[in-house]
XYZ file of C-alpha atoms in Angstrom:
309
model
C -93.555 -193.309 -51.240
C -92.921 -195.268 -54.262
C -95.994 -194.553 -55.928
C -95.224 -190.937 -56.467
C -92.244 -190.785 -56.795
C -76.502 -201.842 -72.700
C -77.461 -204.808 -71.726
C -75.148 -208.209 -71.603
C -77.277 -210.853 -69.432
C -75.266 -214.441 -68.555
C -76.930 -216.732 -66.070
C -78.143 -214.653 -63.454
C -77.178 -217.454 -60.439
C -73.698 -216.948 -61.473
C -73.867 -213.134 -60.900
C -75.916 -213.785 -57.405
C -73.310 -216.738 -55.825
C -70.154 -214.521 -54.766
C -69.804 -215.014 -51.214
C -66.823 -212.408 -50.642
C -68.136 -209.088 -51.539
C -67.583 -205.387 -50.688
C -69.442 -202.166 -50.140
C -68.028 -198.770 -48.774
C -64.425 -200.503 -48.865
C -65.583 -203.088 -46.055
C -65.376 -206.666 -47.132
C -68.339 -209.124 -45.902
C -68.606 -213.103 -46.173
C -72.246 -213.357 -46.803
C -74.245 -215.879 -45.123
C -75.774 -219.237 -46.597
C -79.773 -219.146 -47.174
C -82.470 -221.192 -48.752
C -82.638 -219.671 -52.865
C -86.237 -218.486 -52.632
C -86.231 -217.092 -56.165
C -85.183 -220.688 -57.289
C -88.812 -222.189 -56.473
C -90.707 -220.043 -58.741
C -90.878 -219.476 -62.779
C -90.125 -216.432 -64.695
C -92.986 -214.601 -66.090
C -92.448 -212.522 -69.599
C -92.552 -208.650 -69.341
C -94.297 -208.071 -72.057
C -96.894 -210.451 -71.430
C -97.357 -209.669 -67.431
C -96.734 -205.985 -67.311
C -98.506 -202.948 -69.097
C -96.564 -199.889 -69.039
C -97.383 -197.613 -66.907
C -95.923 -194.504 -67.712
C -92.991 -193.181 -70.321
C -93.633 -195.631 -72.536
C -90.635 -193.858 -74.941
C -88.299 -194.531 -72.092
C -89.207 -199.050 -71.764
C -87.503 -201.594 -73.855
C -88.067 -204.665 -74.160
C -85.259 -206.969 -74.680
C -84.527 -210.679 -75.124
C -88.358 -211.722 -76.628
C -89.327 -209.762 -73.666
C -87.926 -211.630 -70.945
C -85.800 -208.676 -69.983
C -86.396 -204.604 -70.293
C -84.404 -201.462 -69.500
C -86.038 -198.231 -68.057
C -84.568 -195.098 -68.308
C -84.874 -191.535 -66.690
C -83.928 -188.725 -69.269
C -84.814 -184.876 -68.725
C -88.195 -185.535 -70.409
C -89.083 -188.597 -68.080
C -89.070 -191.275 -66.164
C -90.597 -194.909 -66.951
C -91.977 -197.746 -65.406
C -94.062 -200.792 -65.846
C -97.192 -202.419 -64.126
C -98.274 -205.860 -63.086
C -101.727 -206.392 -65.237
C -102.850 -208.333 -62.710
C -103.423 -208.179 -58.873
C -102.157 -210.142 -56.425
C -103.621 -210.772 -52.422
C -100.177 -212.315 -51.704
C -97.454 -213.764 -53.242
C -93.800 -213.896 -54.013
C -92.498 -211.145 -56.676
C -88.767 -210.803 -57.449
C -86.673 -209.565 -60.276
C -82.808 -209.520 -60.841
C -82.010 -205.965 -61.199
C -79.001 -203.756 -62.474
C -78.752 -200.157 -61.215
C -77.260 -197.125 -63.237
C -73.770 -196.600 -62.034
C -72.227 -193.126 -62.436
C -73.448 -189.922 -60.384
C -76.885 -190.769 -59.302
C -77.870 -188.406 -56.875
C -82.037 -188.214 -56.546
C -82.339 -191.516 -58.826
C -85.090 -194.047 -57.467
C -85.278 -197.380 -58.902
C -88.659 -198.758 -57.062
C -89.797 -202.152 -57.091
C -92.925 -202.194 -54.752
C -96.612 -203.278 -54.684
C -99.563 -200.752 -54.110
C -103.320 -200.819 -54.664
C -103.208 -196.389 -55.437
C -105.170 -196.454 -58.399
C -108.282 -198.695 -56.864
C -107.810 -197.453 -53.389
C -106.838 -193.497 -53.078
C -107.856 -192.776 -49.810
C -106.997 -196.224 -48.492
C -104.306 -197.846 -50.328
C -101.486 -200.367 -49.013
C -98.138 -200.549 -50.609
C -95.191 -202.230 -49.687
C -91.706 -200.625 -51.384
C -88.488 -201.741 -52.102
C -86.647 -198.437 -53.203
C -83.099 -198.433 -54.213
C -81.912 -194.766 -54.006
C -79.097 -193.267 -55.718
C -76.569 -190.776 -54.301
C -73.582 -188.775 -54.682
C -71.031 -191.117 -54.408
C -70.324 -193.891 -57.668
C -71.495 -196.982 -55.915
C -72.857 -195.518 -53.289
C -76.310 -196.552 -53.296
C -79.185 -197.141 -50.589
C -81.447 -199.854 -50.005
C -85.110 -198.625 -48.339
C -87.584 -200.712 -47.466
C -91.298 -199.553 -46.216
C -94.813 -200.331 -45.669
C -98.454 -198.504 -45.643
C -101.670 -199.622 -45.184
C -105.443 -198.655 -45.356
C -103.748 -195.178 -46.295
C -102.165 -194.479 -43.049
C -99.445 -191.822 -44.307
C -96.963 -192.837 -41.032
C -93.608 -194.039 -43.099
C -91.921 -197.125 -41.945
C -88.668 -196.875 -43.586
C -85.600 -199.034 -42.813
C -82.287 -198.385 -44.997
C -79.344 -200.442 -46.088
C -75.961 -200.156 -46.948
C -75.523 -202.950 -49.838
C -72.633 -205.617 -49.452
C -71.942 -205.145 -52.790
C -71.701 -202.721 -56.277
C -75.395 -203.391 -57.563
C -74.367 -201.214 -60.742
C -71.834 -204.311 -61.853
C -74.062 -207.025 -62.139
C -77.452 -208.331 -61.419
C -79.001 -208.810 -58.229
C -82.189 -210.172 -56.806
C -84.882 -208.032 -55.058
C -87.715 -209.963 -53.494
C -91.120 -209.133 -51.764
C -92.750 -212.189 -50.072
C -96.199 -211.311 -48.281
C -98.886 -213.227 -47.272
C -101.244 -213.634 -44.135
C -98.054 -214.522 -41.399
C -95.612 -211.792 -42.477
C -93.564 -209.818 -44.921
C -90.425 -210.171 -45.700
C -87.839 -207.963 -47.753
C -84.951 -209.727 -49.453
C -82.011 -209.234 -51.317
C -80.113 -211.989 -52.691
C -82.131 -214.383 -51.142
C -81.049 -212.423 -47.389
C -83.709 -211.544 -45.791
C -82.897 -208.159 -44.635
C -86.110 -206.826 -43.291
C -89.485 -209.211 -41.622
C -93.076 -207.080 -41.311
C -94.914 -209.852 -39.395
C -99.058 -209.602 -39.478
C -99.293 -209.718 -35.268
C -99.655 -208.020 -32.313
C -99.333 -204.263 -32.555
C -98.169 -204.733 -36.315
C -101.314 -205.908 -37.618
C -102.954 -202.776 -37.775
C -100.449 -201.965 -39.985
C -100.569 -204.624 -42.361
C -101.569 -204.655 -46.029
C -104.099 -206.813 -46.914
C -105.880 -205.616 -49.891
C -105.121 -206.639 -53.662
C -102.241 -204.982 -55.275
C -100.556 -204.589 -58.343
C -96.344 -205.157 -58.896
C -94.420 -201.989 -60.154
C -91.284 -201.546 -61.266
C -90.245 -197.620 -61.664
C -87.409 -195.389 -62.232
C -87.996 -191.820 -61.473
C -86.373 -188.427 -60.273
C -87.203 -188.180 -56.488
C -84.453 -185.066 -56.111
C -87.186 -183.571 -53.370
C -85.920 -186.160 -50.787
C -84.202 -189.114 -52.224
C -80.619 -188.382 -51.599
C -79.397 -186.591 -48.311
C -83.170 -185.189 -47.831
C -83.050 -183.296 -51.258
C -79.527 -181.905 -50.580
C -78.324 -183.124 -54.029
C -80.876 -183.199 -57.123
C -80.712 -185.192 -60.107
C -77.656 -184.193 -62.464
C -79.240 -184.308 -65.900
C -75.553 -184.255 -66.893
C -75.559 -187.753 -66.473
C -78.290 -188.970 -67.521
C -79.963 -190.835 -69.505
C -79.744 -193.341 -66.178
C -80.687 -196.616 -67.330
C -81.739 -199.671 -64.810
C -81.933 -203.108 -66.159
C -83.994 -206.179 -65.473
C -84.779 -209.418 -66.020
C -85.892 -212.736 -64.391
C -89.059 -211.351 -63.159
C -91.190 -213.421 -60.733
C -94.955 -213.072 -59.677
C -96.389 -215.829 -57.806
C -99.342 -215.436 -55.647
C -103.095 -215.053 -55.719
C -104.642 -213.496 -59.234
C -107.559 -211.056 -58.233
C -109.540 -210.448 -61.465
C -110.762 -206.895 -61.543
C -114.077 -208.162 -62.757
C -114.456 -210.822 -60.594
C -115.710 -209.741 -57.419
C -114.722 -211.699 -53.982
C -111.313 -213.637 -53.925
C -110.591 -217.233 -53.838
C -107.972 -216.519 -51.319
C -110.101 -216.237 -48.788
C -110.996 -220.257 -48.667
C -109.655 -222.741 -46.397
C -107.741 -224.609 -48.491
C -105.392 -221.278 -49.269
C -102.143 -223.415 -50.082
C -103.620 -224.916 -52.977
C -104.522 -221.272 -54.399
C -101.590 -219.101 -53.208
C -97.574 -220.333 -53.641
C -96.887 -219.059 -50.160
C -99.999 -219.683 -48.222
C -98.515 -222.951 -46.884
C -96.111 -224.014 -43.490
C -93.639 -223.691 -45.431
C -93.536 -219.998 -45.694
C -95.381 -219.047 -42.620
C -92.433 -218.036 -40.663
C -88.691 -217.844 -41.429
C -86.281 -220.631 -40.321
C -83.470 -220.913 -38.400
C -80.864 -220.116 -41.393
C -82.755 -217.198 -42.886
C -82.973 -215.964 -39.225
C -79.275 -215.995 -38.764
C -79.050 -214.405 -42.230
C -81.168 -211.444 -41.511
C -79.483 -210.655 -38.100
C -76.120 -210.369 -39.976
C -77.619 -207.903 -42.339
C -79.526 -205.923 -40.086
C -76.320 -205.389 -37.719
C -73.922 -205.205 -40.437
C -75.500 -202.975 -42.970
C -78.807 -201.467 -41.547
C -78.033 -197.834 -40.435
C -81.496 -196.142 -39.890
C -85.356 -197.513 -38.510
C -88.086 -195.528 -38.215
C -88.356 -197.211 -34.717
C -85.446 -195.177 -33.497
C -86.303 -192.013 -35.209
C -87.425 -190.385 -32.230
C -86.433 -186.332 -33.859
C -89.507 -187.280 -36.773
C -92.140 -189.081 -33.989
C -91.920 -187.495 -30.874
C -94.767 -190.723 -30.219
C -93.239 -193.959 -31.902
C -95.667 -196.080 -33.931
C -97.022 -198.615 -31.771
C -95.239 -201.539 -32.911
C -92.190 -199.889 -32.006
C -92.422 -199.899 -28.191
């Protein structure tokens, strides 16, 4: 779970627009889909985000358009949204640490923790590091109302995230969620059937963490964080948060009304379900590069969550 656990920047579409890439020594063409994280505007980091813990370890760079955060033996660091959000579309182009980075996590993920304890939602993007140079994971997941069943899916990337910057996007809202990379959708959470009971649906804040996870992050724990290496440094930039402010003081939310298009970015048709492209796109991913579900995890639930019968 996310919640507990240098820099040269040149026009981030460049880095994001190479269609041959490789991963593992396997070569991919990746597929064409819709630029998602064209549509919406950048929001500063020092003006969006508060930090939220090792504040010695967060710079901000670039008039605070862009920040590193950095895990040393002392700690890790990491920033928080100041406000929350009942849906919405939240990216950022992010660097990983290359070198050793066995029991690294570099987490990118909403979660309502702090208002909600007993009850929270959160939905993660975690990018684990491991023993191997490049070798790094994708995981996706999802809670809600405090249900502690994981729902972890995990990726091999199509590329060496340490070179360059890449895009990681959430996009939630009533119909579904959906995990991205790149603009790929790699991962869709809709909010029906047997799923919905599952689904997140109270405000949350955005996060973006690096921290030492050596319990379980890399092989189950079987290699810890090498402090040898460190300090590990993640960098990023070309943040995006659009969706529907909740005010903290301001009880009730105006995303409730009709009219929800006009309030939230991704309320509208237009997002509602995936099309035909992004479709195509995700199926490549998932059978090229997705190598564990939850769904199929039947050693850890000896009863499958619902949704996955």
């Amino acid at each position: 779970m996310a919640l507990f656990r240098h820099v040269s920047f040149i026009c981030l579409s460049l880095f994001c627009t190479t269609s041959l890439v490789s991963s593992h020594s396997r070569h991919y063409t990746t597929p064409s889909v819709p630029r998602l994280t064209d549509l919406f505007s950048h929001v500063s980091v020092n003006q969006s985000f508060s930090n939220s813990f090792g504040g010695r370890n967060i710079k901000l760079l670039n008039n605070g358009s862009m920040v590193t955060l950095s895990l040393d033996k002392t700690s890790g660091s990491g920033l928080a949204s100041k406000d929350k959000y009942n849906y919405g579309f939240f990216s950022a182009a992010i660097k990983l640490p290359a070198g050793l980075t066995s029991g690294v996590v570099v987490a990118f993920y909403l979660s309502n923790a702090d208002m909600y304890p007993h009850s929270h939602d959160e939905i993660d993007i975690e990018l684990l590091g491991n023993d191997k140079r490049i070798d790094w994971v994708l995981q996706t997941n999802v809670y809600a109302n405090g249900v502690s069943t994981g729902r972890e899916e995990k990726f091999y990337f199509w590329f060496n995230p340490t070179l360059q910057y890449h895009y990681y996007s959430i996009l939630w809202n009533s119909h579904h969620i959906v995990f991205l990379v790149d603009n790929i959708p790699v991962r869709e959470f809709p909010n029906n059937g047997k799923f919905s009971a599952a689904y997140p649906s109270k405000p949350m804040s955005l996060y973006v963490t690096i921290w030492d996870a050596s319990e379980w992050a890399t092989h189950g724990g079987k290699y810890p964080v090498n402090y040898k290496y460190a300090p590990f440094v993640t960098s990023v930039a070309d943040m995006e948060m659009a969706g529907c402010t909740m005010k903290p003081k301001q009880p009730g939310s105006s995303c409730s009304n009709a009219n929800l298009s006009s309030i939230d970015p991704v309320g509208g048709l237009d997002f509602a379900k995936l099309s035909n492209q992004q479709v195509t796109a995700m199926d490549w991913a998932r059978s090229k590069l997705m190598f564990y579900s939850y769904c199929k995890d039947t050693s850890r639930y000896k009863v499958l969550p619902t949704e996955c019968k």
